[in-house]
């Protein structure tokens, strides 16, 4: 894997680990010949989604020049909001965005070669940008970690029952408790798991609705 691709993954590592369960990416990576069955088995041996994704990100840079684009392709089905973040890192370094099945928004220079005047964007580039927005209409509205933390700090007691109402399993609640020391961080982990499960539907309005239906006080869900 090229150094620019390693940097893009490292700079987005925290968010990738928080949002992604690597087990859903393995079929694509194995199909592309990036991971061996033994590597996939080792990743799946992780006890939590976070651990499985950490293992994948640790091995991925060692898997050759095609590994990054294969990873991005695997992300697009369930975790497509992460690709623009990786593209931004590549654009910032002067590189082309990651290749995928859709037409990426191209990195364009703000200055032309004729005296430094601002260049006009190509019509095709603008069109491809709108195409991406149509594919991901909720991309900009996905709830942020900052908003989740606001809710976590306000929720307090009874969060385990709320987590079950939000669709988490008993094992998910157990991991949130075991992996975190403070109540705020336990609740934040629970809400982060909800966000991962909901994917593109994990908007602030979606969480407000589900918290209200779960019987949470209005002074909690009106924070977002």
Short mmCIF file of C-alpha atoms in Angstrom, two decimals:
data_model
loop_
_atom_site.label_atom_id
_atom_site.label_comp_id
_atom_site.label_asym_id
_atom_site.label_seq_id
_atom_site.Cartn_x
_atom_site.Cartn_y
_atom_site.Cartn_z
CA UNK A 1 0.00 0.00 0.00
CA UNK A 2 1.23 3.46 -0.89
CA UNK A 3 2.22 5.87 1.87
CA UNK A 4 -0.57 8.34 0.95
CA UNK A 5 -3.15 5.58 1.40
CA UNK A 6 -1.68 4.56 4.76
CA UNK A 7 -1.91 8.19 5.93
CA UNK A 8 -5.53 8.48 4.81
CA UNK A 9 -6.45 5.38 6.81
CA UNK A 10 -4.50 6.47 9.88
CA UNK A 11 -6.07 9.93 9.96
CA UNK A 12 -9.55 8.41 9.78
CA UNK A 13 -8.79 5.38 11.93
CA UNK A 14 -10.84 6.45 14.98
CA UNK A 15 -14.00 7.08 12.99
CA UNK A 16 -13.60 3.94 10.89
CA UNK A 17 -13.24 1.83 14.03
CA UNK A 18 -16.26 3.54 15.63
CA UNK A 19 -18.54 3.08 12.60
CA UNK A 20 -17.47 -0.13 10.87
CA UNK A 21 -17.79 -3.82 11.63
CA UNK A 22 -15.06 -5.43 9.53
CA UNK A 23 -16.95 -8.70 9.15
CA UNK A 24 -19.17 -7.03 6.54
CA UNK A 25 -16.13 -5.99 4.47
CA UNK A 26 -14.37 -9.34 4.41
CA UNK A 27 -16.27 -10.92 1.47
CA UNK A 28 -15.20 -8.13 -0.89
CA UNK A 29 -11.60 -8.14 0.35
CA UNK A 30 -11.37 -11.91 -0.03
CA UNK A 31 -12.98 -11.81 -3.45
CA UNK A 32 -10.36 -9.27 -4.56
CA UNK A 33 -7.58 -11.49 -3.22
CA UNK A 34 -6.51 -8.96 -0.58
CA UNK A 35 -7.04 -11.23 2.43
CA UNK A 36 -6.36 -14.93 2.81
CA UNK A 37 -8.89 -17.18 4.57
CA UNK A 38 -6.53 -17.35 7.55
CA UNK A 39 -6.39 -13.54 7.79
CA UNK A 40 -10.17 -13.31 7.58
CA UNK A 41 -10.54 -15.92 10.32
CA UNK A 42 -8.18 -13.98 12.58
CA UNK A 43 -10.17 -10.79 12.04
CA UNK A 44 -13.47 -12.56 12.76
CA UNK A 45 -11.99 -13.88 16.00
CA UNK A 46 -12.25 -10.36 17.42
CA UNK A 47 -14.90 -10.22 20.14
CA UNK A 48 -16.34 -6.81 19.21
CA UNK A 49 -16.90 -4.84 15.98
CA UNK A 50 -14.23 -2.38 17.14
CA UNK A 51 -11.69 -5.15 17.67
CA UNK A 52 -12.45 -6.76 14.31
CA UNK A 53 -12.00 -3.45 12.51
CA UNK A 54 -8.76 -2.71 14.38
CA UNK A 55 -7.39 -6.06 13.24
CA UNK A 56 -8.36 -5.33 9.65
CA UNK A 57 -6.76 -1.87 9.67
CA UNK A 58 -3.58 -3.35 11.15
CA UNK A 59 -3.17 -5.93 8.38
CA UNK A 60 -4.49 -3.92 5.43
CA UNK A 61 -1.35 -1.78 4.82
CA UNK A 62 0.68 -4.97 4.35
CA UNK A 63 -1.53 -6.34 1.57
CA UNK A 64 -0.19 -4.62 -1.51
CA UNK A 65 -1.06 -1.75 -3.83
CA UNK A 66 -4.66 -2.86 -4.49
CA UNK A 67 -5.65 -3.11 -0.84
CA UNK A 68 -6.78 0.50 -0.38
CA UNK A 69 -9.11 0.63 -3.38
CA UNK A 70 -10.55 -2.75 -2.48
CA UNK A 71 -11.22 -1.51 1.06
CA UNK A 72 -12.97 1.61 -0.26
CA UNK A 73 -15.08 -0.51 -2.60
CA UNK A 74 -16.10 -2.69 0.34
CA UNK A 75 -17.04 0.39 2.38
CA UNK A 76 -19.42 1.78 -0.21
CA UNK A 77 -22.36 -0.54 0.35
CA UNK A 78 -22.90 0.01 4.10
CA UNK A 79 -20.50 2.77 5.09
CA UNK A 80 -20.45 5.09 2.11
CA UNK A 81 -20.26 8.27 4.22
CA UNK A 82 -16.64 7.37 5.08
CA UNK A 83 -15.38 7.46 1.49
CA UNK A 84 -15.54 11.27 1.13
CA UNK A 85 -13.39 11.57 4.24
CA UNK A 86 -10.74 9.33 2.71
CA UNK A 87 -11.01 11.23 -0.58
CA UNK A 88 -10.50 14.54 1.25
CA UNK A 89 -7.25 13.24 2.71
CA UNK A 90 -6.03 12.15 -0.71
CA UNK A 91 -7.05 15.46 -2.30
CA UNK A 92 -5.23 17.37 0.44
CA UNK A 93 -2.07 15.45 -0.40
CA UNK A 94 -2.47 16.19 -4.12
CA UNK A 95 -3.57 12.67 -5.00
CA UNK A 96 -6.61 11.42 -6.89
CA UNK A 97 -9.59 10.12 -4.89
CA UNK A 98 -9.95 6.41 -4.31
CA UNK A 99 -11.26 4.46 -7.28
CA UNK A 100 -14.73 3.04 -7.03
CA UNK A 101 -17.73 2.03 -9.09
CA UNK A 102 -19.21 5.53 -8.93
CA UNK A 103 -17.59 8.55 -10.55
CA UNK A 104 -15.64 10.40 -7.83
CA UNK A 105 -15.57 14.15 -7.40
CA UNK A 106 -12.25 15.16 -8.91
CA UNK A 107 -9.65 17.25 -7.10
CA UNK A 108 -9.34 20.48 -9.08
CA UNK A 109 -6.67 23.14 -8.73
CA UNK A 110 -7.92 26.52 -7.59
CA UNK A 111 -5.35 28.27 -9.76
CA UNK A 112 -4.71 27.84 -13.46
CA UNK A 113 -1.43 28.09 -15.27
CA UNK A 114 -2.23 31.46 -16.84
CA UNK A 115 -1.32 33.99 -14.19
CA UNK A 116 -2.97 32.37 -11.17
CA UNK A 117 -6.59 33.10 -12.10
CA UNK A 118 -9.22 30.88 -10.60
CA UNK A 119 -10.12 28.06 -12.99
CA UNK A 120 -13.68 27.24 -13.96
CA UNK A 121 -14.83 23.78 -12.83
CA UNK A 122 -15.52 21.29 -15.57
CA UNK A 123 -19.22 20.67 -16.16
CA UNK A 124 -18.66 16.92 -15.96
CA UNK A 125 -17.03 17.32 -12.52
CA UNK A 126 -20.03 19.26 -11.22
CA UNK A 127 -22.44 16.67 -12.60
CA UNK A 128 -20.54 13.80 -10.98
CA UNK A 129 -20.65 15.69 -7.68
CA UNK A 130 -24.44 16.00 -7.84
CA UNK A 131 -24.68 12.32 -8.75
CA UNK A 132 -22.87 11.46 -5.51
CA UNK A 133 -25.24 13.64 -3.51
CA UNK A 134 -28.20 11.82 -5.01
CA UNK A 135 -26.69 8.50 -4.04
CA UNK A 136 -26.21 9.69 -0.45
CA UNK A 137 -28.98 12.23 0.23
CA UNK A 138 -28.58 11.89 4.03
CA UNK A 139 -24.81 12.11 4.09
CA UNK A 140 -24.63 15.60 5.62
CA UNK A 141 -27.39 14.90 8.15
CA UNK A 142 -25.83 11.87 9.83
CA UNK A 143 -25.61 12.46 13.57
CA UNK A 144 -22.17 13.40 14.87
CA UNK A 145 -20.18 12.05 17.81
CA UNK A 146 -20.47 15.46 19.47
CA UNK A 147 -24.27 15.24 19.35
CA UNK A 148 -24.20 11.68 20.68
CA UNK A 149 -22.05 12.82 23.60
CA UNK A 150 -24.56 15.57 24.46
CA UNK A 151 -27.28 12.95 24.73
CA UNK A 152 -25.02 10.57 26.68
CA UNK A 153 -24.19 13.17 29.33
CA UNK A 154 -27.87 13.98 29.85
CA UNK A 155 -29.40 10.49 29.78
CA UNK A 156 -28.05 8.95 33.00
CA UNK A 157 -29.77 6.00 34.70
CA UNK A 158 -31.84 3.49 32.77
CA UNK A 159 -29.70 3.70 29.64
CA UNK A 160 -29.45 -0.09 29.38
CA UNK A 161 -33.22 -0.39 28.85
CA UNK A 162 -33.07 2.45 26.34
CA UNK A 163 -30.34 0.59 24.46
CA UNK A 164 -32.55 -2.48 24.17
CA UNK A 165 -35.41 -0.28 22.90
CA UNK A 166 -33.01 1.12 20.29
CA UNK A 167 -32.41 -2.38 18.98
CA UNK A 168 -29.15 -3.34 20.68
CA UNK A 169 -28.63 -6.87 21.93
CA UNK A 170 -27.86 -7.85 25.53
CA UNK A 171 -24.32 -8.67 24.42
CA UNK A 172 -23.93 -5.16 22.98
CA UNK A 173 -25.01 -3.60 26.29
CA UNK A 174 -22.59 -5.88 28.15
CA UNK A 175 -19.68 -4.79 25.92
CA UNK A 176 -20.55 -1.12 26.43
CA UNK A 177 -20.32 -1.68 30.18
CA UNK A 178 -17.16 -3.76 30.12
CA UNK A 179 -15.22 -1.59 27.67
CA UNK A 180 -15.86 1.74 29.41
CA UNK A 181 -15.33 2.99 32.96
CA UNK A 182 -17.68 5.99 33.24
CA UNK A 183 -21.44 6.10 32.77
CA UNK A 184 -21.18 8.82 30.14
CA UNK A 185 -18.81 6.73 28.03
CA UNK A 186 -20.95 3.61 28.44
CA UNK A 187 -23.97 5.49 27.12
CA UNK A 188 -21.88 7.06 24.36
CA UNK A 189 -20.71 3.59 23.30
CA UNK A 190 -24.33 2.40 23.26
CA UNK A 191 -25.40 5.32 21.07
CA UNK A 192 -22.39 4.81 18.78
CA UNK A 193 -23.43 1.18 18.34
CA UNK A 194 -26.93 2.39 17.42
CA UNK A 195 -25.39 4.73 14.84
CA UNK A 196 -23.37 1.89 13.32
CA UNK A 197 -26.44 -0.35 13.16
CA UNK A 198 -28.56 2.31 11.47
CA UNK A 199 -25.97 3.21 8.85
CA UNK A 200 -27.15 6.00 6.56
CA UNK A 201 -30.40 6.29 8.53
CA UNK A 202 -28.55 7.38 11.68
CA UNK A 203 -29.70 10.99 11.57
CA UNK A 204 -30.47 13.31 14.47
CA UNK A 205 -34.19 13.21 13.65
CA UNK A 206 -34.13 9.39 13.57
CA UNK A 207 -32.51 9.24 17.02
CA UNK A 208 -34.94 11.81 18.42
CA UNK A 209 -37.87 9.73 17.22
CA UNK A 210 -36.51 6.47 18.62
CA UNK A 211 -35.56 8.02 21.97
CA UNK A 212 -39.06 9.49 22.28
CA UNK A 213 -40.62 6.11 21.49
CA UNK A 214 -38.33 4.53 24.11
CA UNK A 215 -39.80 6.82 26.77
CA UNK A 216 -36.73 9.03 27.24
CA UNK A 217 -37.36 12.46 28.78
CA UNK A 218 -37.84 15.22 26.24
CA UNK A 219 -35.04 17.29 27.77
CA UNK A 220 -32.65 14.57 26.54
CA UNK A 221 -33.69 14.11 22.91
CA UNK A 222 -34.36 17.81 22.31
CA UNK A 223 -30.62 18.41 22.71
CA UNK A 224 -30.14 17.25 19.11
#
